[in-house]
mmCIF file of C-alpha atoms in Angstrom:
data_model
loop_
_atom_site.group_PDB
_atom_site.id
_atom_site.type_symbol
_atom_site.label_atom_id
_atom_site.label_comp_id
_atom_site.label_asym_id
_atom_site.label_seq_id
_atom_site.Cartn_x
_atom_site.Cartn_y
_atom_site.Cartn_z
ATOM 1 C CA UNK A 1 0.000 0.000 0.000
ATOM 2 C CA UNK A 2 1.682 3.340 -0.955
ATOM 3 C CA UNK A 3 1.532 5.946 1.992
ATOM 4 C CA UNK A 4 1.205 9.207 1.093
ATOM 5 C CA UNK A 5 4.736 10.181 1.402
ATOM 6 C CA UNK A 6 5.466 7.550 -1.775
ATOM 7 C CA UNK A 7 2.373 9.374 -3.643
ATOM 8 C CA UNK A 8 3.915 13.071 -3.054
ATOM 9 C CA UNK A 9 7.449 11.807 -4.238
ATOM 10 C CA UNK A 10 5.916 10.073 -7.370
ATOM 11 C CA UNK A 11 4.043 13.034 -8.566
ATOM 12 C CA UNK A 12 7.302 15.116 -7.697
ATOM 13 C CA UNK A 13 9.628 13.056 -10.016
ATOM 14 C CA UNK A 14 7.135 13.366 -12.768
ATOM 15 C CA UNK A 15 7.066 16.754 -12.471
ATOM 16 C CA UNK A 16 10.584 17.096 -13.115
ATOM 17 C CA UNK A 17 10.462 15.193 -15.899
ATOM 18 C CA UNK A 18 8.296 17.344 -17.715
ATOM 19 C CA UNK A 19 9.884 19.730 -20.201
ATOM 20 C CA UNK A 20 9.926 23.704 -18.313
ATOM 21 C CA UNK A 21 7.464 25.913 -20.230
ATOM 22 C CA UNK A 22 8.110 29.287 -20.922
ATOM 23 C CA UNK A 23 7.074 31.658 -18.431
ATOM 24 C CA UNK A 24 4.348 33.843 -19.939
ATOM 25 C CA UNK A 25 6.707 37.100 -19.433
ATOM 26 C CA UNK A 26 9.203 35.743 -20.997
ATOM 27 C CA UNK A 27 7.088 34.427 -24.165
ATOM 28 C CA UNK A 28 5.565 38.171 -24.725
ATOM 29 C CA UNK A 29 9.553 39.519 -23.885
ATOM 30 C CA UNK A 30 9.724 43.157 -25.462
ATOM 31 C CA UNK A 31 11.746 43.626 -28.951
ATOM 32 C CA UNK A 32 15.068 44.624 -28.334
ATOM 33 C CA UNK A 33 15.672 48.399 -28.367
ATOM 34 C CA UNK A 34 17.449 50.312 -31.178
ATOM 35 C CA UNK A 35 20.727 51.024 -30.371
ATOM 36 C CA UNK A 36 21.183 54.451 -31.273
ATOM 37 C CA UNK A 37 24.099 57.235 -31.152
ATOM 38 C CA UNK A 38 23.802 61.413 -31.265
ATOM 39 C CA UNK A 39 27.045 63.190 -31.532
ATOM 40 C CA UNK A 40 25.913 65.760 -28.818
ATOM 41 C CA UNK A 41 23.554 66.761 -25.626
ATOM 42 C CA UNK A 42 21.268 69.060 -27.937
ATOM 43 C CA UNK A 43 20.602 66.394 -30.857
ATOM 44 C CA UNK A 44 20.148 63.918 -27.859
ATOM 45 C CA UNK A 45 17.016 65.597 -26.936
ATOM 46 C CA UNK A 46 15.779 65.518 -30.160
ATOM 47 C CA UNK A 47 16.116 61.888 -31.007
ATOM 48 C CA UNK A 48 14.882 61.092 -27.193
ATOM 49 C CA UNK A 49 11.889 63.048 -27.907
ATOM 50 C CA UNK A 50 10.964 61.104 -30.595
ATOM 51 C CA UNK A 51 12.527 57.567 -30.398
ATOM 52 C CA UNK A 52 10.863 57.489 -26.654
ATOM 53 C CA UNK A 53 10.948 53.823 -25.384
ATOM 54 C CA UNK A 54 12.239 52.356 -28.315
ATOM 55 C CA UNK A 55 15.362 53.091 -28.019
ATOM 56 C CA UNK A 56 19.222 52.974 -26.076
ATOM 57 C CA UNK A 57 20.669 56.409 -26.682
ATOM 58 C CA UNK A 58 24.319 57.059 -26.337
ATOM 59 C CA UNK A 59 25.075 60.779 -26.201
ATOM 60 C CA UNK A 60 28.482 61.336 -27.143
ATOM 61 C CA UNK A 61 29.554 65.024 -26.146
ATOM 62 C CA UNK A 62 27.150 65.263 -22.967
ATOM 63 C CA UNK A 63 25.613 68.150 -20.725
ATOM 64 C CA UNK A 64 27.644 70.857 -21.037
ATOM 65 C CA UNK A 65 29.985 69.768 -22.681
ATOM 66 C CA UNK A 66 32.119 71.713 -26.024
ATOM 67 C CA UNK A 67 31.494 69.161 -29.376
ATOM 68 C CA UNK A 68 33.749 72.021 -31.076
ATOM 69 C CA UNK A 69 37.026 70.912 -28.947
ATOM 70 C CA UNK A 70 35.861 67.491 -28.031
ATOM 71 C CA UNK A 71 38.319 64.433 -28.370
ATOM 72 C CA UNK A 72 36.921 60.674 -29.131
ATOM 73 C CA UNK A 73 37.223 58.112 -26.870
ATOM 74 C CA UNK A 74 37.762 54.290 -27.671
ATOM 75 C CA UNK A 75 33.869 53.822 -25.820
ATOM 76 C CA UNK A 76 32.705 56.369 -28.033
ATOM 77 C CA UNK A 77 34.453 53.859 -31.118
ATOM 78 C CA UNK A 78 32.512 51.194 -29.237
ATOM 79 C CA UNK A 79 29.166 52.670 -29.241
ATOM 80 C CA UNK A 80 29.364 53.399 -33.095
ATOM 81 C CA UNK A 81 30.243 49.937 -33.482
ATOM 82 C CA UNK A 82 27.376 48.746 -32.056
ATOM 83 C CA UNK A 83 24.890 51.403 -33.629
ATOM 84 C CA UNK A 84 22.154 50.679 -36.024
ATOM 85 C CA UNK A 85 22.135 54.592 -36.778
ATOM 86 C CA UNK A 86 24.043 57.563 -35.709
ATOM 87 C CA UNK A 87 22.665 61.000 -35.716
ATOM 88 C CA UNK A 88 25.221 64.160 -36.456
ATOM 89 C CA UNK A 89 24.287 67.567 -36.947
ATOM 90 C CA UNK A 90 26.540 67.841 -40.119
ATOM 91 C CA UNK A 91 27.409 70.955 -41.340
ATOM 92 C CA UNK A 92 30.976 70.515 -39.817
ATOM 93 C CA UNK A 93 29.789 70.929 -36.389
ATOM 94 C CA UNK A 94 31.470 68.027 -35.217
ATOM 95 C CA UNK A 95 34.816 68.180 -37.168
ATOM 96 C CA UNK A 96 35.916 64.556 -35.650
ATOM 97 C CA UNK A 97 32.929 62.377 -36.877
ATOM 98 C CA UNK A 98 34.530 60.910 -39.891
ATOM 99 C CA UNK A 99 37.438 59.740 -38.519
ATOM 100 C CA UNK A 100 35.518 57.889 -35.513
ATOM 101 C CA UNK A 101 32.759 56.725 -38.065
ATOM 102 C CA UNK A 102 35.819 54.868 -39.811
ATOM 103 C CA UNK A 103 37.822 54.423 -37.038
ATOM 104 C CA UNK A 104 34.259 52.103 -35.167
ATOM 105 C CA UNK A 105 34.536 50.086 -38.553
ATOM 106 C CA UNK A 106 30.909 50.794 -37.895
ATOM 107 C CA UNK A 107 27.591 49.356 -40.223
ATOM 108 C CA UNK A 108 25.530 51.965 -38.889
ATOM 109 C CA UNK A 109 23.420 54.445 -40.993
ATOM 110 C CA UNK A 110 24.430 57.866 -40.359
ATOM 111 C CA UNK A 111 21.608 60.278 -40.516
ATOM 112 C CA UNK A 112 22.397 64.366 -41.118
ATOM 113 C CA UNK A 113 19.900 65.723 -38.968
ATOM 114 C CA UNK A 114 20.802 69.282 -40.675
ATOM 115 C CA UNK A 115 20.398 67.922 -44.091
ATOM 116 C CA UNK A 116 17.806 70.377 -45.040
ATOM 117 C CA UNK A 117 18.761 73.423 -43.604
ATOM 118 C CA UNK A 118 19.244 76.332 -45.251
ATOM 119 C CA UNK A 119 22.345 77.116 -43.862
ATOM 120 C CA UNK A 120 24.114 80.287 -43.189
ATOM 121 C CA UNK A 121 26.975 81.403 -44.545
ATOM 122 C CA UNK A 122 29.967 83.178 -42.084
ATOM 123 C CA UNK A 123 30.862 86.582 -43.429
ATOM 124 C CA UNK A 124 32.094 89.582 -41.914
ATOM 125 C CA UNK A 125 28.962 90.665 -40.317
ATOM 126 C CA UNK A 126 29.680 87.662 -38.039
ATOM 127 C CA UNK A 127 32.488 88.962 -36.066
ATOM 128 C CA UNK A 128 34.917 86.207 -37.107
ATOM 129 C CA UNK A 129 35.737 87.323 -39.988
ATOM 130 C CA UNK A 130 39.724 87.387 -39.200
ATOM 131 C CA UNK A 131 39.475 83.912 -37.577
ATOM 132 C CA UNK A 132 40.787 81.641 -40.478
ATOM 133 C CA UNK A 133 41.055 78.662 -38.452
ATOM 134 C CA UNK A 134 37.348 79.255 -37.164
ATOM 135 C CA UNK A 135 36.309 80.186 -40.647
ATOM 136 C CA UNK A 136 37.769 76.803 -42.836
ATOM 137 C CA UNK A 137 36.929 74.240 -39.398
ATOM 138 C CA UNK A 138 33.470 74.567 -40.532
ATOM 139 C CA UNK A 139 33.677 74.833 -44.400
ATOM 140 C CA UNK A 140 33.002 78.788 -43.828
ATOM 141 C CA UNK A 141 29.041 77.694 -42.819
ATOM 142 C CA UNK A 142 27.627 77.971 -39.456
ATOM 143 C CA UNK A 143 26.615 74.638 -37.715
ATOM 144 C CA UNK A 144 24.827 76.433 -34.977
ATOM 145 C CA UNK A 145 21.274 75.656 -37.106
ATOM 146 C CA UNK A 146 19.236 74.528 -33.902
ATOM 147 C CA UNK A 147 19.110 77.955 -32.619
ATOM 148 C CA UNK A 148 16.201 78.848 -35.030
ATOM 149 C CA UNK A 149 13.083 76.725 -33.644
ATOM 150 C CA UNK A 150 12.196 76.415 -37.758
ATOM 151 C CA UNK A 151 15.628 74.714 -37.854
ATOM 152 C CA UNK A 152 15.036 72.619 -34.961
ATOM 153 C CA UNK A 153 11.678 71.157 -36.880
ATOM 154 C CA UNK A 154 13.647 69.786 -39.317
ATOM 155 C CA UNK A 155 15.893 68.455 -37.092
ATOM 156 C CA UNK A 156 13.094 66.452 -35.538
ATOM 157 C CA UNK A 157 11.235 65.103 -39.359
ATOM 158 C CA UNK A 158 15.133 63.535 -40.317
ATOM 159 C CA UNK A 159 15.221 61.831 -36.798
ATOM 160 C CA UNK A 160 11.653 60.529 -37.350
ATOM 161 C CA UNK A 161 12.374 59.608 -41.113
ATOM 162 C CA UNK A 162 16.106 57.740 -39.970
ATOM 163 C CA UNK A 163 14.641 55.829 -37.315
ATOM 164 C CA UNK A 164 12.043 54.368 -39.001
ATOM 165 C CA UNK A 165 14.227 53.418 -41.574
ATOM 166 C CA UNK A 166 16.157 51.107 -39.927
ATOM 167 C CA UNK A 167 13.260 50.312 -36.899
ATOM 168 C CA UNK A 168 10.212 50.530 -39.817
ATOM 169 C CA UNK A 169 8.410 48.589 -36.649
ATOM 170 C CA UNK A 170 8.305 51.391 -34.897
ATOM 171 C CA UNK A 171 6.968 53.575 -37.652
ATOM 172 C CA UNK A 172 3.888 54.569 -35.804
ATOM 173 C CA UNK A 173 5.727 55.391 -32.277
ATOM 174 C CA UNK A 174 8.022 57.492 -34.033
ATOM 175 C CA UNK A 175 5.248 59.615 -36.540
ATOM 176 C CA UNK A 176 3.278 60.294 -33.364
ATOM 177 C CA UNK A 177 6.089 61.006 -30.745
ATOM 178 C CA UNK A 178 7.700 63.533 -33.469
ATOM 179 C CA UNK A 179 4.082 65.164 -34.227
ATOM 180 C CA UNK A 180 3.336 65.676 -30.763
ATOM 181 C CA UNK A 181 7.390 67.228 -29.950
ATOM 182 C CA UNK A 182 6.761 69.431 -33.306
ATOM 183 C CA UNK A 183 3.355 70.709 -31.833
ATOM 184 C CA UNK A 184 5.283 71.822 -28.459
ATOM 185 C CA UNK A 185 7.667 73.496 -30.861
ATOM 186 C CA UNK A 186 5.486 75.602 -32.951
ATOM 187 C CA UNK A 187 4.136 76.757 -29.432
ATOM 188 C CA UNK A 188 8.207 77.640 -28.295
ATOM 189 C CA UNK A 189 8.259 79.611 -31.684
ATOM 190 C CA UNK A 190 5.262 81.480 -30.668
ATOM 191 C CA UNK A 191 6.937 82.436 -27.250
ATOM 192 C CA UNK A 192 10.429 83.507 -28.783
ATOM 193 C CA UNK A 193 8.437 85.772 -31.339
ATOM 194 C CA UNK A 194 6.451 87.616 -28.706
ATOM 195 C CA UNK A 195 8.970 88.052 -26.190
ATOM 196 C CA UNK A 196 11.275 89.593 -29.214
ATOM 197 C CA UNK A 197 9.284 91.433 -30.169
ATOM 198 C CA UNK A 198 8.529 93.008 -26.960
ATOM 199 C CA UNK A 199 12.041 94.179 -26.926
ATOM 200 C CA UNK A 200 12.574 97.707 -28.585
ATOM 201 C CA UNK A 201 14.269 97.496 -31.715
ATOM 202 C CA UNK A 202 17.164 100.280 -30.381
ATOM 203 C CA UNK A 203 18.088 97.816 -27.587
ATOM 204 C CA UNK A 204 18.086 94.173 -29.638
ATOM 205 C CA UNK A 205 22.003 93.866 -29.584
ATOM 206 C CA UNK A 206 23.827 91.580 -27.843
ATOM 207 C CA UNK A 207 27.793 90.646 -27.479
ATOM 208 C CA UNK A 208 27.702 87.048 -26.645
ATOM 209 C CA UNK A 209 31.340 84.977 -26.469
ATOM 210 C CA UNK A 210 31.648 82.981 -29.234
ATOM 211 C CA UNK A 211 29.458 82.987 -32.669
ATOM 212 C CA UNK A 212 26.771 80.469 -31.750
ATOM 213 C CA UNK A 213 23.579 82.635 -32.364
ATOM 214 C CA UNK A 214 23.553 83.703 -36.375
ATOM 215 C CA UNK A 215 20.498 81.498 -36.978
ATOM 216 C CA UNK A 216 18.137 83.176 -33.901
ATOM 217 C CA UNK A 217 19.292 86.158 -35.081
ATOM 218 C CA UNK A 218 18.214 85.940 -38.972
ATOM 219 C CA UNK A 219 15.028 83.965 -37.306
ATOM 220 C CA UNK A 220 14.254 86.563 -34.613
ATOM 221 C CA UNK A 221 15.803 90.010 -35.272
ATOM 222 C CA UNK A 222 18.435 90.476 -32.366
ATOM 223 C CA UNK A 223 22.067 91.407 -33.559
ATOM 224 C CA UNK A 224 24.519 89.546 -31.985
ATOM 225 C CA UNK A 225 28.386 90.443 -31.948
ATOM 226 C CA UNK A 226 31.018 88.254 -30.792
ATOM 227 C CA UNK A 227 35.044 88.428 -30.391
ATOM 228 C CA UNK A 228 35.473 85.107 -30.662
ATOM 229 C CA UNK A 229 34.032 83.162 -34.213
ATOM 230 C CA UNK A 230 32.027 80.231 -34.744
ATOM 231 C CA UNK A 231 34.149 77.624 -32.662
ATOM 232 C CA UNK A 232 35.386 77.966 -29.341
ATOM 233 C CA UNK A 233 39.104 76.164 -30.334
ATOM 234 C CA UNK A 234 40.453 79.507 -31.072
ATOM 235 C CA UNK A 235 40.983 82.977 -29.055
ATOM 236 C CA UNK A 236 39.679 85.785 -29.722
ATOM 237 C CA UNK A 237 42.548 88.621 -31.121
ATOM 238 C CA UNK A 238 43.027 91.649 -29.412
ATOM 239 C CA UNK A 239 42.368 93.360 -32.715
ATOM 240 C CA UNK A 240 38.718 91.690 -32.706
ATOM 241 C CA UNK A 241 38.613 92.155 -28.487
ATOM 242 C CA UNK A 242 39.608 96.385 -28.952
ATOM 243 C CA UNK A 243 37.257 96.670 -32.220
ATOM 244 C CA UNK A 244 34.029 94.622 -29.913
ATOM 245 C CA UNK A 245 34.970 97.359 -27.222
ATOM 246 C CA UNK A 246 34.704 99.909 -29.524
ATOM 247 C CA UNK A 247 31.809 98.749 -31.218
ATOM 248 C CA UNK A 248 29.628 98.282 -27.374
ATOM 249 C CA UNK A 249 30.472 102.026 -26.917
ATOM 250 C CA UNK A 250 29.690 103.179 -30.405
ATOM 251 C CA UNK A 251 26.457 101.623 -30.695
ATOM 252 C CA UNK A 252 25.624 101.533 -27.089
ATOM 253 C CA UNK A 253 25.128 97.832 -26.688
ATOM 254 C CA UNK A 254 23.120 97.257 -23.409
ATOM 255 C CA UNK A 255 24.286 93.396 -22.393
ATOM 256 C CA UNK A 256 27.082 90.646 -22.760
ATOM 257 C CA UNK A 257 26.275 87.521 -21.972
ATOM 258 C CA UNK A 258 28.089 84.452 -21.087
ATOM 259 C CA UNK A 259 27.961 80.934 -22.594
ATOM 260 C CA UNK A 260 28.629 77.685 -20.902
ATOM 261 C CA UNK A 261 30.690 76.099 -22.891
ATOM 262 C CA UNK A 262 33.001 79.041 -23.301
ATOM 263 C CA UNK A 263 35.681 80.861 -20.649
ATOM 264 C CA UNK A 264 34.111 83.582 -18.648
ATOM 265 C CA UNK A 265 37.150 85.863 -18.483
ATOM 266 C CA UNK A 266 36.797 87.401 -21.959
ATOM 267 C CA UNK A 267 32.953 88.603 -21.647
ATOM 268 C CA UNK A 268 33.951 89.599 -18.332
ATOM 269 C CA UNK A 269 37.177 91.750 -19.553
ATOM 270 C CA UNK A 270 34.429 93.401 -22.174
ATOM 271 C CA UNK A 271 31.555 94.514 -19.642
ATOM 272 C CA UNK A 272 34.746 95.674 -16.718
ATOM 273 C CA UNK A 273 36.043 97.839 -19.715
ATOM 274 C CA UNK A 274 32.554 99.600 -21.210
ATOM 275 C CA UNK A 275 30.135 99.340 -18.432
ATOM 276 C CA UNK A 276 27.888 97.274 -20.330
ATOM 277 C CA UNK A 277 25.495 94.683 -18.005
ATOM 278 C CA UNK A 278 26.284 91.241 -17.820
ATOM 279 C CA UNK A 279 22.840 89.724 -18.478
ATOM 280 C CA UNK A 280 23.570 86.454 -17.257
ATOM 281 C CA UNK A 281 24.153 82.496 -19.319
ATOM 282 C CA UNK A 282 22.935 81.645 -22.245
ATOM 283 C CA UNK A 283 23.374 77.953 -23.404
ATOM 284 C CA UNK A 284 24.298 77.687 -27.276
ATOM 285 C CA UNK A 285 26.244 74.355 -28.289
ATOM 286 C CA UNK A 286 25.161 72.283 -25.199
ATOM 287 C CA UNK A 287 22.335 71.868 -22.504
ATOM 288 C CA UNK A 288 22.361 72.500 -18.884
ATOM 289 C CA UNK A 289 22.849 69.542 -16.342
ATOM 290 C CA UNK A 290 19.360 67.580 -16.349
ATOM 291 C CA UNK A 291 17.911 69.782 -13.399
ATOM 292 C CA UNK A 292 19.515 72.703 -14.475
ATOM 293 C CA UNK A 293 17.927 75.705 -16.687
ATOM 294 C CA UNK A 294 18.580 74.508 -19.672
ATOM 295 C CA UNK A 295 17.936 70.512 -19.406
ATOM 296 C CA UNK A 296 15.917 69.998 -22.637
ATOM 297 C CA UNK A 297 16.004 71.829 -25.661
ATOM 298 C CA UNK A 298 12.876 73.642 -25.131
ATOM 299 C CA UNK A 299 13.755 74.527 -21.915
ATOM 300 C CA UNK A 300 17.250 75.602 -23.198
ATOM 301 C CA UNK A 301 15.564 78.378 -25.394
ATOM 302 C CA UNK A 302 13.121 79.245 -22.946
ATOM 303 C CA UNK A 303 15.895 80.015 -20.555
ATOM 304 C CA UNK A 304 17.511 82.534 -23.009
ATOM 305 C CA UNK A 305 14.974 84.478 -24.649
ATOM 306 C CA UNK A 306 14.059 85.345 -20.922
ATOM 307 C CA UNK A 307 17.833 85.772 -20.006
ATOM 308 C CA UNK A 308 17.922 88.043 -23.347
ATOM 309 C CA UNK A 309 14.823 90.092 -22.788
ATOM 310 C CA UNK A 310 15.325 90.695 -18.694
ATOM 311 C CA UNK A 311 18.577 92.205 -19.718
ATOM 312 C CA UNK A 312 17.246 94.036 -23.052
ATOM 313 C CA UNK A 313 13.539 94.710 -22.500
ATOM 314 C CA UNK A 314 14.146 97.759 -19.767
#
């Protein structure tokens, strides 16, 4: 007669004999994100904005950091490597891509996110105009296209269009995550319009430290002067430093403003030698840390049309 300790030890050893079935989680396991690269903080937001959950984003020059003067790492190789696409602004912003795009030995598409841009050309009404070095490290064309929100809509329909290229799964995530970011965009354009144009037209000048703001300025009607030219690898002259101090006094220029990705000494030499305000930070190449004034790119130009019209607007 089997006692019920025999029965329990039975059913036990036929129970591990049984082939394991799946768990149900792991049957319905998610798809495997889309690795995906962005050569710096400000593109970052844009492709996290509209890739959302879909993807692993690997930000290459991060939070406040400078993509003109930044140096490659092996990891960064590594990440390429691994990429299904890489997103680069183009225009020469990031004059090191290339090399690390061959150097990775990557398969990755790389996706211009500038592509259709109308870009501006650097002449002499720039401020960099005796800055060969600046002038020929981008091709003689500002990269800085971002800084018009029209710009940055473009930006965001080549992300959309390269990721569902190579993810066409995700086709749907990606038409409605970039129509609802563009919709929050128009409604930034609106702001930095209204707040410009709140500003009278005698006071919209502005000395800012290096050349990052041609594209607001065609966009939005401010003048902007700078010593130093379009990249931050090179100092400004003293030539372009005395003409900049001549030029604030001449025309009256009511603000400098710091950067921060740039050296604070030079816009601080300028304001100690014509009185003019220092009206504060303004974040051009990179955003702010992630709880900082500038953590996304909306908040980024949020933060400076009010840091531009508190100093400008009296």
């Amino acid at each position: 007669m089997r006692t019920r300790r025999n029965v329990i030890s039975v059913l036990f050893s036929t129970l591990l004999a049984l082939p394991l079935a799946p768990a149900a989680s792991a049957q319905k396991e998610a798809p495997a994100k889309v690795k995906v690269v962005a050569t710096f903080s400000i593109l970052g937001d844009f492709v996290r904005q509209v890739g959302g959950d879909r993807i692993d984003l690997t930000v290459l020059v991060g939070r406040n950091g400078d993509t003109h003067v930044y140096s490659p790492s092996p990891a960064d190789a590594r990440s390429l490597a691994e990429a299904k696409v890489i997103f680069v602004n183009g225009l020469r912003f990031e004059g090191w891509i290339d090399r690390l795009v061959e150097a990775s030995g990557t398969s990755a598409t790389v996706v211009e996110a500038a592509a259709k841009v109308k870009p501006l050309e650097m002449d002499d009404d720039h401020g960099h105009h005796d800055d060969d070095h600046n002038h020929h490290a981008h091709g003689g064309l500002d990269p800085h296209a971002w800084q018009d929100v029209a710009n940055a809509k473009l930006y965001v329909a080549a992300i959309r269009d390269g990721l569902t290229a190579v993810d066409p799964a995700g086709r749907e995530v990606y038409a409605t995550n970039a129509e609802a970011y563009l919709a929050k965009l128009d409604a930034l354009e609106a702001e930095v319009k209204a707040a410009v144009a709140a500003i009278p037209p005698a006071r919209r000048k502005v000395i800012t430290s290096h050349d990052a703001f041609g594209y607001f300025a065609r966009a939005y009607g401010l003048t902007f002067v700078a010593p130093q030219g379009v990249s931050t690898d090179a100092e400004a002259s003293a030539r372009d430093v005395g003409r900049i101090i001549r030029q604030i006094k001449r025309d009256k220029i009511p603000a400098v403003f710091l950067e921060n990705v740039t050296d604070p000494r030079l816009v601080e030499r300028i304001a100690r030698e014509t009185g003019a305000t220092i009206g504060g930070r303004l974040y051009s190449d990179a955003l702010s840390d992630e709880n900082g004034p500038a953590g996304t790119y909306i908040a980024m130009m949020e933060h400076n049309i009010k840091a531009l019209s508190a100093a400008l607007a009296r």
